[in-house]
Amino acid sequence: MSSDHPKPIKIVWVYPDLLSTYGDQGNTIVLERRAALRGIPTQTVHLRSDERVPVDGDIFLLGGGEDRPQILAAQRLRRDGGLYEAAQRGAVVFAVCAGYQLLGHEFGGEEGQPVPGLGLLDIRSGRGRQRAVGEIVGEVAAELNVPRITGFENHQGITHLGQRVKPLAKVVTGIGNGDGFEGAYSGRVLGTYMHGPALVRNPGLADLLLRWAVGGDIQPIDDSWAGRLREERLKAVLG
Ligand code: GLN
């Protein structure tokens, strides 16, 4: 364990039994790996939906899910209260698709009925007329200092952003929130429609979360292989 980081970063993979579509667990693995390459120790908890949320987590990750597991996850997280509490005291939260929607005030259930979310992000989701399926590329908000993001989206939901959040990215291709923007963030809580897994396809986004978690800069690492794969992917999508 490095003396600079005596305490491991505690990563909590939230409800893999309900929220884990399209390989979103890869987000956990890439965070562990990119921390390890810098000598930063991590400890990962796979939190099942019948367990209490550990409020001392540093980074909480939520994945995508089908409509009904998404509703169950929202109910259990609301009842537990731990994720809300952890975020209020500054924990990092990164949520994808169903996980993103349920961080908001409400989202659309399987019949379009409004289902209450956690209210951690000032967003509201409903159901769009068409399912958004395919590749998505976005230019990230300049203040986050993250290169263009790429991912895969598959959702029926559309998301309206309130005053207290900013869009994560401007859509270059794809649907995202449905209004020309993709994802949302406020403080250290960030949500996106991007699977991929998003942090594997976008190491810059992974490093943003690590910077937030350690509260400062982190060493650069050699990303030439990831960079080549990203270029290939962007070329395939954008031509
Ligand atoms: N059930 C949500 C929707 O269709 C989220 C889907 C997902 O997580 N892929 O919008």
PDB file of C-alpha atoms and ligand atoms in Angstrom:
ATOM      1  CA  MET A   1       0.000   0.000   0.000  1.00  0.00           C
ATOM      2  CA  SER A   2       1.491   3.365  -0.989  1.00  0.00           C
ATOM      3  CA  SER A   3       2.112   5.802   1.837  1.00  0.00           C
ATOM      4  CA  ASP A   4       0.585   8.598  -0.288  1.00  0.00           C
ATOM      5  CA  HIS A   5      -2.731   6.737  -0.285  1.00  0.00           C
ATOM      6  CA  PRO A   6      -2.890   4.811   2.974  1.00  0.00           C
ATOM      7  CA  LYS A   7      -6.626   4.299   2.726  1.00  0.00           C
ATOM      8  CA  PRO A   8      -7.926   2.304  -0.262  1.00  0.00           C
ATOM      9  CA  ILE A   9     -10.616   3.862  -2.429  1.00  0.00           C
ATOM     10  CA  LYS A  10     -13.779   1.950  -1.657  1.00  0.00           C
ATOM     11  CA  ILE A  11     -15.663   1.184  -4.884  1.00  0.00           C
ATOM     12  CA  VAL A  12     -19.243  -0.003  -4.512  1.00  0.00           C
ATOM     13  CA  TRP A  13     -20.814  -1.844  -7.465  1.00  0.00           C
ATOM     14  CA  VAL A  14     -24.461  -1.238  -6.692  1.00  0.00           C
ATOM     15  CA  TYR A  15     -27.015  -4.018  -7.164  1.00  0.00           C
ATOM     16  CA  PRO A  16     -25.374  -6.204  -9.844  1.00  0.00           C
ATOM     17  CA  ASP A  17     -28.331  -8.573  -9.363  1.00  0.00           C
ATOM     18  CA  LEU A  18     -30.662  -5.865 -10.779  1.00  0.00           C
ATOM     19  CA  LEU A  19     -28.549  -3.315 -12.657  1.00  0.00           C
ATOM     20  CA  SER A  20     -25.866  -4.787 -14.868  1.00  0.00           C
ATOM     21  CA  THR A  21     -26.652  -4.860 -18.583  1.00  0.00           C
ATOM     22  CA  TYR A  22     -24.219  -4.694 -21.508  1.00  0.00           C
ATOM     23  CA  GLY A  23     -21.132  -5.417 -19.433  1.00  0.00           C
ATOM     24  CA  ASP A  24     -21.431  -2.339 -17.229  1.00  0.00           C
ATOM     25  CA  GLN A  25     -19.445  -4.177 -14.570  1.00  0.00           C
ATOM     26  CA  GLY A  26     -16.411  -3.354 -16.729  1.00  0.00           C
ATOM     27  CA  ASN A  27     -16.643   0.141 -15.232  1.00  0.00           C
ATOM     28  CA  THR A  28     -15.654  -1.321 -11.871  1.00  0.00           C
ATOM     29  CA  ILE A  29     -12.752  -3.272 -13.325  1.00  0.00           C
ATOM     30  CA  VAL A  30     -11.302  -0.337 -15.238  1.00  0.00           C
ATOM     31  CA  LEU A  31     -11.395   1.910 -12.168  1.00  0.00           C
ATOM     32  CA  GLU A  32      -9.548  -0.727 -10.129  1.00  0.00           C
ATOM     33  CA  ARG A  33      -6.985  -1.142 -12.898  1.00  0.00           C
ATOM     34  CA  ARG A  34      -6.353   2.556 -13.510  1.00  0.00           C
ATOM     35  CA  ALA A  35      -6.015   3.164  -9.774  1.00  0.00           C
ATOM     36  CA  ALA A  36      -3.595   0.209  -9.407  1.00  0.00           C
ATOM     37  CA  LEU A  37      -1.395   1.488 -12.263  1.00  0.00           C
ATOM     38  CA  ARG A  38      -0.874   4.592 -10.126  1.00  0.00           C
ATOM     39  CA  GLY A  39      -0.242   2.709  -6.895  1.00  0.00           C
ATOM     40  CA  ILE A  40      -3.627   3.722  -5.498  1.00  0.00           C
ATOM     41  CA  PRO A  41      -5.191   0.781  -3.626  1.00  0.00           C
ATOM     42  CA  THR A  42      -8.877   0.014  -4.066  1.00  0.00           C
ATOM     43  CA  GLN A  43     -11.371  -2.218  -2.343  1.00  0.00           C
ATOM     44  CA  THR A  44     -14.473  -3.260  -4.270  1.00  0.00           C
ATOM     45  CA  VAL A  45     -17.784  -4.269  -2.762  1.00  0.00           C
ATOM     46  CA  HIS A  46     -20.368  -6.063  -4.922  1.00  0.00           C
ATOM     47  CA  LEU A  47     -23.508  -4.888  -3.180  1.00  0.00           C
ATOM     48  CA  ARG A  48     -26.524  -7.124  -3.687  1.00  0.00           C
ATOM     49  CA  SER A  49     -29.949  -5.524  -3.524  1.00  0.00           C
ATOM     50  CA  ASP A  50     -30.821  -7.274  -0.231  1.00  0.00           C
ATOM     51  CA  GLU A  51     -27.798  -5.709   1.523  1.00  0.00           C
ATOM     52  CA  ARG A  52     -27.369  -2.332   3.224  1.00  0.00           C
ATOM     53  CA  VAL A  53     -25.560   0.346   1.209  1.00  0.00           C
ATOM     54  CA  PRO A  54     -22.170   1.042   2.841  1.00  0.00           C
ATOM     55  CA  VAL A  55     -22.304   4.781   3.480  1.00  0.00           C
ATOM     56  CA  ASP A  56     -18.483   4.975   3.693  1.00  0.00           C
ATOM     57  CA  GLY A  57     -18.071   4.115  -0.010  1.00  0.00           C
ATOM     58  CA  ASP A  58     -15.926   6.502  -2.091  1.00  0.00           C
ATOM     59  CA  ILE A  59     -17.190   5.658  -5.596  1.00  0.00           C
ATOM     60  CA  PHE A  60     -20.619   4.158  -6.275  1.00  0.00           C
ATOM     61  CA  LEU A  61     -21.264   2.628  -9.701  1.00  0.00           C
ATOM     62  CA  LEU A  62     -24.711   1.805 -11.075  1.00  0.00           C
ATOM     63  CA  GLY A  63     -25.379   0.053 -14.359  1.00  0.00           C
ATOM     64  CA  GLY A  64     -28.277  -0.247 -16.778  1.00  0.00           C
ATOM     65  CA  GLY A  65     -31.291  -2.486 -16.297  1.00  0.00           C
ATOM     66  CA  GLU A  66     -34.604  -3.652 -17.659  1.00  0.00           C
ATOM     67  CA  ASP A  67     -37.695  -1.682 -16.621  1.00  0.00           C
ATOM     68  CA  ARG A  68     -38.867  -3.860 -13.728  1.00  0.00           C
ATOM     69  CA  PRO A  69     -35.477  -4.483 -12.091  1.00  0.00           C
ATOM     70  CA  GLN A  70     -34.924  -0.727 -12.436  1.00  0.00           C
ATOM     71  CA  ILE A  71     -38.141  -0.024 -10.472  1.00  0.00           C
ATOM     72  CA  LEU A  72     -37.156  -2.537  -7.779  1.00  0.00           C
ATOM     73  CA  ALA A  73     -33.669  -1.020  -7.532  1.00  0.00           C
ATOM     74  CA  ALA A  74     -35.141   2.476  -7.108  1.00  0.00           C
ATOM     75  CA  GLN A  75     -37.522   1.271  -4.379  1.00  0.00           C
ATOM     76  CA  ARG A  76     -34.768  -0.491  -2.457  1.00  0.00           C
ATOM     77  CA  LEU A  77     -32.274   2.374  -2.753  1.00  0.00           C
ATOM     78  CA  ARG A  78     -34.917   4.860  -1.587  1.00  0.00           C
ATOM     79  CA  ARG A  79     -35.816   2.706   1.384  1.00  0.00           C
ATOM     80  CA  ASP A  80     -32.152   2.153   2.283  1.00  0.00           C
ATOM     81  CA  GLY A  81     -31.197   5.846   2.092  1.00  0.00           C
ATOM     82  CA  GLY A  82     -27.444   5.071   2.183  1.00  0.00           C
ATOM     83  CA  LEU A  83     -26.609   6.106  -1.379  1.00  0.00           C
ATOM     84  CA  TYR A  84     -28.308   9.466  -0.905  1.00  0.00           C
ATOM     85  CA  GLU A  85     -26.452  10.001   2.376  1.00  0.00           C
ATOM     86  CA  ALA A  86     -23.086   9.024   0.867  1.00  0.00           C
ATOM     87  CA  ALA A  87     -23.573  11.402  -2.062  1.00  0.00           C
ATOM     88  CA  GLN A  88     -24.558  14.234   0.292  1.00  0.00           C
ATOM     89  CA  ARG A  89     -21.243  13.840   2.098  1.00  0.00           C
ATOM     90  CA  GLY A  90     -19.305  13.979  -1.179  1.00  0.00           C
ATOM     91  CA  ALA A  91     -19.004  10.408  -2.469  1.00  0.00           C
ATOM     92  CA  VAL A  92     -18.621  10.005  -6.242  1.00  0.00           C
ATOM     93  CA  VAL A  93     -21.608   8.439  -8.028  1.00  0.00           C
ATOM     94  CA  PHE A  94     -21.392   7.237 -11.639  1.00  0.00           C
ATOM     95  CA  ALA A  95     -24.600   5.819 -13.084  1.00  0.00           C
ATOM     96  CA  VAL A  96     -25.489   4.395 -16.488  1.00  0.00           C
ATOM     97  CA  CYS A  97     -28.865   4.340 -18.233  1.00  0.00           C
ATOM     98  CA  ALA A  98     -31.406   2.792 -15.793  1.00  0.00           C
ATOM     99  CA  GLY A  99     -29.013   3.768 -12.992  1.00  0.00           C
ATOM    100  CA  TYR A 100     -28.855   7.322 -14.378  1.00  0.00           C
ATOM    101  CA  GLN A 101     -32.639   7.630 -14.636  1.00  0.00           C
ATOM    102  CA  LEU A 102     -33.238   6.423 -11.107  1.00  0.00           C
ATOM    103  CA  LEU A 103     -30.925   9.083  -9.651  1.00  0.00           C
ATOM    104  CA  GLY A 104     -33.474  11.671 -10.816  1.00  0.00           C
ATOM    105  CA  HIS A 105     -36.787  12.799  -9.314  1.00  0.00           C
ATOM    106  CA  GLU A 106     -38.775  10.314 -11.380  1.00  0.00           C
ATOM    107  CA  PHE A 107     -38.609   8.028 -14.402  1.00  0.00           C
ATOM    108  CA  GLY A 108     -41.049   6.142 -16.598  1.00  0.00           C
ATOM    109  CA  GLY A 109     -41.986   2.601 -15.569  1.00  0.00           C
ATOM    110  CA  GLU A 110     -42.813  -0.256 -17.944  1.00  0.00           C
ATOM    111  CA  GLU A 111     -46.262   1.226 -18.731  1.00  0.00           C
ATOM    112  CA  GLY A 112     -44.939   4.774 -18.759  1.00  0.00           C
ATOM    113  CA  GLN A 113     -46.181   5.365 -15.191  1.00  0.00           C
ATOM    114  CA  PRO A 114     -44.048   7.840 -13.205  1.00  0.00           C
ATOM    115  CA  VAL A 115     -41.837   6.050 -10.681  1.00  0.00           C
ATOM    116  CA  PRO A 116     -40.085   8.049  -7.938  1.00  0.00           C
ATOM    117  CA  GLY A 117     -36.272   8.101  -8.035  1.00  0.00           C
ATOM    118  CA  LEU A 118     -33.676   9.174  -5.467  1.00  0.00           C
ATOM    119  CA  GLY A 119     -33.652  12.897  -6.280  1.00  0.00           C
ATOM    120  CA  LEU A 120     -29.840  12.971  -6.326  1.00  0.00           C
ATOM    121  CA  LEU A 121     -29.816  14.617  -9.749  1.00  0.00           C
ATOM    122  CA  ASP A 122     -32.228  17.349 -10.808  1.00  0.00           C
ATOM    123  CA  ILE A 123     -33.550  15.366 -13.787  1.00  0.00           C
ATOM    124  CA  ARG A 124     -36.858  13.793 -14.785  1.00  0.00           C
ATOM    125  CA  SER A 125     -37.167  10.931 -17.244  1.00  0.00           C
ATOM    126  CA  GLY A 126     -40.172   9.706 -19.158  1.00  0.00           C
ATOM    127  CA  ARG A 127     -40.627   7.378 -22.079  1.00  0.00           C
ATOM    128  CA  GLY A 128     -39.853   8.511 -25.585  1.00  0.00           C
ATOM    129  CA  ARG A 129     -41.815   7.496 -28.669  1.00  0.00           C
ATOM    130  CA  GLN A 130     -38.936   5.522 -30.120  1.00  0.00           C
ATOM    131  CA  ARG A 131     -36.288   3.360 -28.531  1.00  0.00           C
ATOM    132  CA  ALA A 132     -32.794   4.854 -28.847  1.00  0.00           C
ATOM    133  CA  VAL A 133     -30.457   2.082 -29.953  1.00  0.00           C
ATOM    134  CA  GLY A 134     -26.975   2.475 -31.374  1.00  0.00           C
ATOM    135  CA  GLU A 135     -23.659   4.217 -31.106  1.00  0.00           C
ATOM    136  CA  ILE A 136     -23.429   7.586 -29.427  1.00  0.00           C
ATOM    137  CA  VAL A 137     -20.647  10.174 -29.451  1.00  0.00           C
ATOM    138  CA  GLY A 138     -20.567  13.399 -27.461  1.00  0.00           C
ATOM    139  CA  GLU A 139     -18.386  16.463 -26.811  1.00  0.00           C
ATOM    140  CA  VAL A 140     -17.955  16.700 -23.057  1.00  0.00           C
ATOM    141  CA  ALA A 141     -18.582  19.923 -21.115  1.00  0.00           C
ATOM    142  CA  ALA A 142     -15.296  21.880 -21.267  1.00  0.00           C
ATOM    143  CA  GLU A 143     -14.936  22.290 -17.496  1.00  0.00           C
ATOM    144  CA  LEU A 144     -14.645  18.502 -17.028  1.00  0.00           C
ATOM    145  CA  ASN A 145     -11.553  18.302 -19.214  1.00  0.00           C
ATOM    146  CA  VAL A 146     -12.438  14.899 -20.713  1.00  0.00           C
ATOM    147  CA  PRO A 147     -11.993  14.048 -24.417  1.00  0.00           C
ATOM    148  CA  ARG A 148     -14.969  13.231 -26.626  1.00  0.00           C
ATOM    149  CA  ILE A 149     -16.952  10.306 -25.227  1.00  0.00           C
ATOM    150  CA  THR A 150     -18.206   7.278 -27.142  1.00  0.00           C
ATOM    151  CA  GLY A 151     -20.583   4.525 -26.111  1.00  0.00           C
ATOM    152  CA  PHE A 152     -23.531   2.346 -26.961  1.00  0.00           C
ATOM    153  CA  GLU A 153     -27.081   3.310 -25.994  1.00  0.00           C
ATOM    154  CA  ASN A 154     -30.245   1.229 -25.736  1.00  0.00           C
ATOM    155  CA  HIS A 155     -33.130   2.908 -23.901  1.00  0.00           C
ATOM    156  CA  GLN A 156     -36.718   4.010 -24.239  1.00  0.00           C
ATOM    157  CA  GLY A 157     -36.333   6.833 -21.745  1.00  0.00           C
ATOM    158  CA  ILE A 158     -35.836  10.511 -22.493  1.00  0.00           C
ATOM    159  CA  THR A 159     -34.475  12.803 -19.826  1.00  0.00           C
ATOM    160  CA  HIS A 160     -35.209  16.467 -19.031  1.00  0.00           C
ATOM    161  CA  LEU A 161     -32.553  18.379 -17.145  1.00  0.00           C
ATOM    162  CA  GLY A 162     -33.508  20.823 -14.373  1.00  0.00           C
ATOM    163  CA  GLN A 163     -31.665  23.999 -13.303  1.00  0.00           C
ATOM    164  CA  ARG A 164     -29.385  22.278 -10.795  1.00  0.00           C
ATOM    165  CA  VAL A 165     -27.568  19.963 -13.235  1.00  0.00           C
ATOM    166  CA  LYS A 166     -25.442  20.498 -16.325  1.00  0.00           C
ATOM    167  CA  PRO A 167     -25.405  18.261 -19.395  1.00  0.00           C
ATOM    168  CA  LEU A 168     -22.410  15.929 -19.516  1.00  0.00           C
ATOM    169  CA  ALA A 169     -21.962  16.274 -23.273  1.00  0.00           C
ATOM    170  CA  LYS A 170     -23.368  17.700 -26.483  1.00  0.00           C
ATOM    171  CA  VAL A 171     -24.446  14.881 -28.776  1.00  0.00           C
ATOM    172  CA  VAL A 172     -22.446  14.529 -32.002  1.00  0.00           C
ATOM    173  CA  THR A 173     -24.285  11.393 -33.064  1.00  0.00           C
ATOM    174  CA  GLY A 174     -26.948   9.395 -31.241  1.00  0.00           C
ATOM    175  CA  ILE A 175     -29.886  10.341 -28.993  1.00  0.00           C
ATOM    176  CA  GLY A 176     -28.740  10.625 -25.366  1.00  0.00           C
ATOM    177  CA  ASN A 177     -31.223  12.627 -23.264  1.00  0.00           C
ATOM    178  CA  GLY A 178     -33.296  13.287 -26.396  1.00  0.00           C
ATOM    179  CA  ASP A 179     -32.701  17.058 -26.583  1.00  0.00           C
ATOM    180  CA  GLY A 180     -29.293  17.161 -28.268  1.00  0.00           C
ATOM    181  CA  PHE A 181     -27.431  16.583 -25.013  1.00  0.00           C
ATOM    182  CA  GLU A 182     -26.275  13.477 -23.232  1.00  0.00           C
ATOM    183  CA  GLY A 183     -26.062  12.688 -19.523  1.00  0.00           C
ATOM    184  CA  ALA A 184     -25.967  15.091 -16.598  1.00  0.00           C
ATOM    185  CA  TYR A 185     -23.786  15.951 -13.623  1.00  0.00           C
ATOM    186  CA  SER A 186     -23.866  17.978 -10.469  1.00  0.00           C
ATOM    187  CA  GLY A 187     -20.983  18.034  -8.004  1.00  0.00           C
ATOM    188  CA  ARG A 188     -19.569  14.522  -8.039  1.00  0.00           C
ATOM    189  CA  VAL A 189     -22.730  12.791  -9.189  1.00  0.00           C
ATOM    190  CA  LEU A 190     -22.667  11.952 -12.888  1.00  0.00           C
ATOM    191  CA  GLY A 191     -25.068  10.005 -15.063  1.00  0.00           C
ATOM    192  CA  THR A 192     -24.933   8.907 -18.691  1.00  0.00           C
ATOM    193  CA  TYR A 193     -26.824   6.771 -21.196  1.00  0.00           C
ATOM    194  CA  MET A 194     -23.531   5.296 -22.390  1.00  0.00           C
ATOM    195  CA  HIS A 195     -22.784   1.626 -22.072  1.00  0.00           C
ATOM    196  CA  GLY A 196     -19.648   0.320 -23.654  1.00  0.00           C
ATOM    197  CA  PRO A 197     -18.699  -0.086 -20.834  1.00  0.00           C
ATOM    198  CA  ALA A 198     -18.421   3.702 -20.684  1.00  0.00           C
ATOM    199  CA  LEU A 199     -15.290   3.893 -18.518  1.00  0.00           C
ATOM    200  CA  VAL A 200     -13.461   1.328 -20.657  1.00  0.00           C
ATOM    201  CA  ARG A 201     -14.227   3.185 -23.858  1.00  0.00           C
ATOM    202  CA  ASN A 202     -13.509   6.509 -22.208  1.00  0.00           C
ATOM    203  CA  PRO A 203     -10.508   6.320 -19.872  1.00  0.00           C
ATOM    204  CA  GLY A 204     -10.678  10.115 -19.494  1.00  0.00           C
ATOM    205  CA  LEU A 205     -14.038   9.716 -17.778  1.00  0.00           C
ATOM    206  CA  ALA A 206     -12.617   7.002 -15.499  1.00  0.00           C
ATOM    207  CA  ASP A 207      -9.783   9.338 -14.523  1.00  0.00           C
ATOM    208  CA  LEU A 208     -12.235  12.160 -13.802  1.00  0.00           C
ATOM    209  CA  LEU A 209     -13.936   9.919 -11.223  1.00  0.00           C
ATOM    210  CA  LEU A 210     -10.572   8.927  -9.733  1.00  0.00           C
ATOM    211  CA  ARG A 211      -9.527  12.603  -9.479  1.00  0.00           C
ATOM    212  CA  TRP A 212     -12.790  13.365  -7.699  1.00  0.00           C
ATOM    213  CA  ALA A 213     -12.298  10.413  -5.357  1.00  0.00           C
ATOM    214  CA  VAL A 214      -8.709  11.289  -4.354  1.00  0.00           C
ATOM    215  CA  GLY A 215      -9.498  15.002  -4.304  1.00  0.00           C
ATOM    216  CA  GLY A 216      -6.670  16.066  -6.621  1.00  0.00           C
ATOM    217  CA  ASP A 217      -4.514  15.288  -9.607  1.00  0.00           C
ATOM    218  CA  ILE A 218      -3.419  11.764 -10.501  1.00  0.00           C
ATOM    219  CA  GLN A 219      -0.404  10.652 -12.548  1.00  0.00           C
ATOM    220  CA  PRO A 220      -0.866  10.331 -16.311  1.00  0.00           C
ATOM    221  CA  ILE A 221      -0.548   6.770 -17.662  1.00  0.00           C
ATOM    222  CA  ASP A 222       0.287   5.404 -21.097  1.00  0.00           C
ATOM    223  CA  ASP A 223      -3.000   5.159 -22.967  1.00  0.00           C
ATOM    224  CA  SER A 224      -1.661   4.545 -26.465  1.00  0.00           C
ATOM    225  CA  TRP A 225      -3.525   1.227 -26.896  1.00  0.00           C
ATOM    226  CA  ALA A 226      -6.771   2.609 -25.559  1.00  0.00           C
ATOM    227  CA  GLY A 227      -6.226   5.657 -27.777  1.00  0.00           C
ATOM    228  CA  ARG A 228      -5.901   3.494 -30.898  1.00  0.00           C
ATOM    229  CA  LEU A 229      -9.031   1.557 -30.076  1.00  0.00           C
ATOM    230  CA  ARG A 230     -10.892   4.810 -29.472  1.00  0.00           C
ATOM    231  CA  GLU A 231      -9.767   6.216 -32.809  1.00  0.00           C
ATOM    232  CA  GLU A 232     -10.921   3.060 -34.587  1.00  0.00           C
ATOM    233  CA  ARG A 233     -14.293   3.262 -32.878  1.00  0.00           C
ATOM    234  CA  LEU A 234     -14.768   6.962 -33.595  1.00  0.00           C
ATOM    235  CA  LYS A 235     -13.816   6.428 -37.230  1.00  0.00           C
ATOM    236  CA  ALA A 236     -16.282   3.548 -37.549  1.00  0.00           C
ATOM    237  CA  VAL A 237     -19.079   5.725 -36.159  1.00  0.00           C
ATOM    238  CA  LEU A 238     -18.277   9.136 -37.608  1.00  0.00           C
ATOM    239  CA  GLY A 239     -16.472   8.103 -40.796  1.00  0.00           C
TER     240      GLY A 239
HETATM  241  N1  GLN B   1     -35.359   0.772 -18.770  1.00  0.00           N
HETATM  242  C1  GLN B   1     -34.722   2.021 -19.137  1.00  0.00           C
HETATM  243  C2  GLN B   1     -35.149   2.515 -20.507  1.00  0.00           C
HETATM  244  O1  GLN B   1     -35.533   1.734 -21.365  1.00  0.00           O
HETATM  245  C3  GLN B   1     -33.237   1.849 -19.054  1.00  0.00           C
HETATM  246  C4  GLN B   1     -32.704   0.891 -20.078  1.00  0.00           C
HETATM  247  C5  GLN B   1     -31.258   0.514 -19.870  1.00  0.00           C
HETATM  248  O2  GLN B   1     -30.729   0.644 -18.770  1.00  0.00           O
HETATM  249  N2  GLN B   1     -30.603   0.023 -20.903  1.00  0.00           N
HETATM  250  O3  GLN B   1     -35.086   3.690 -20.759  1.00  0.00           O
END
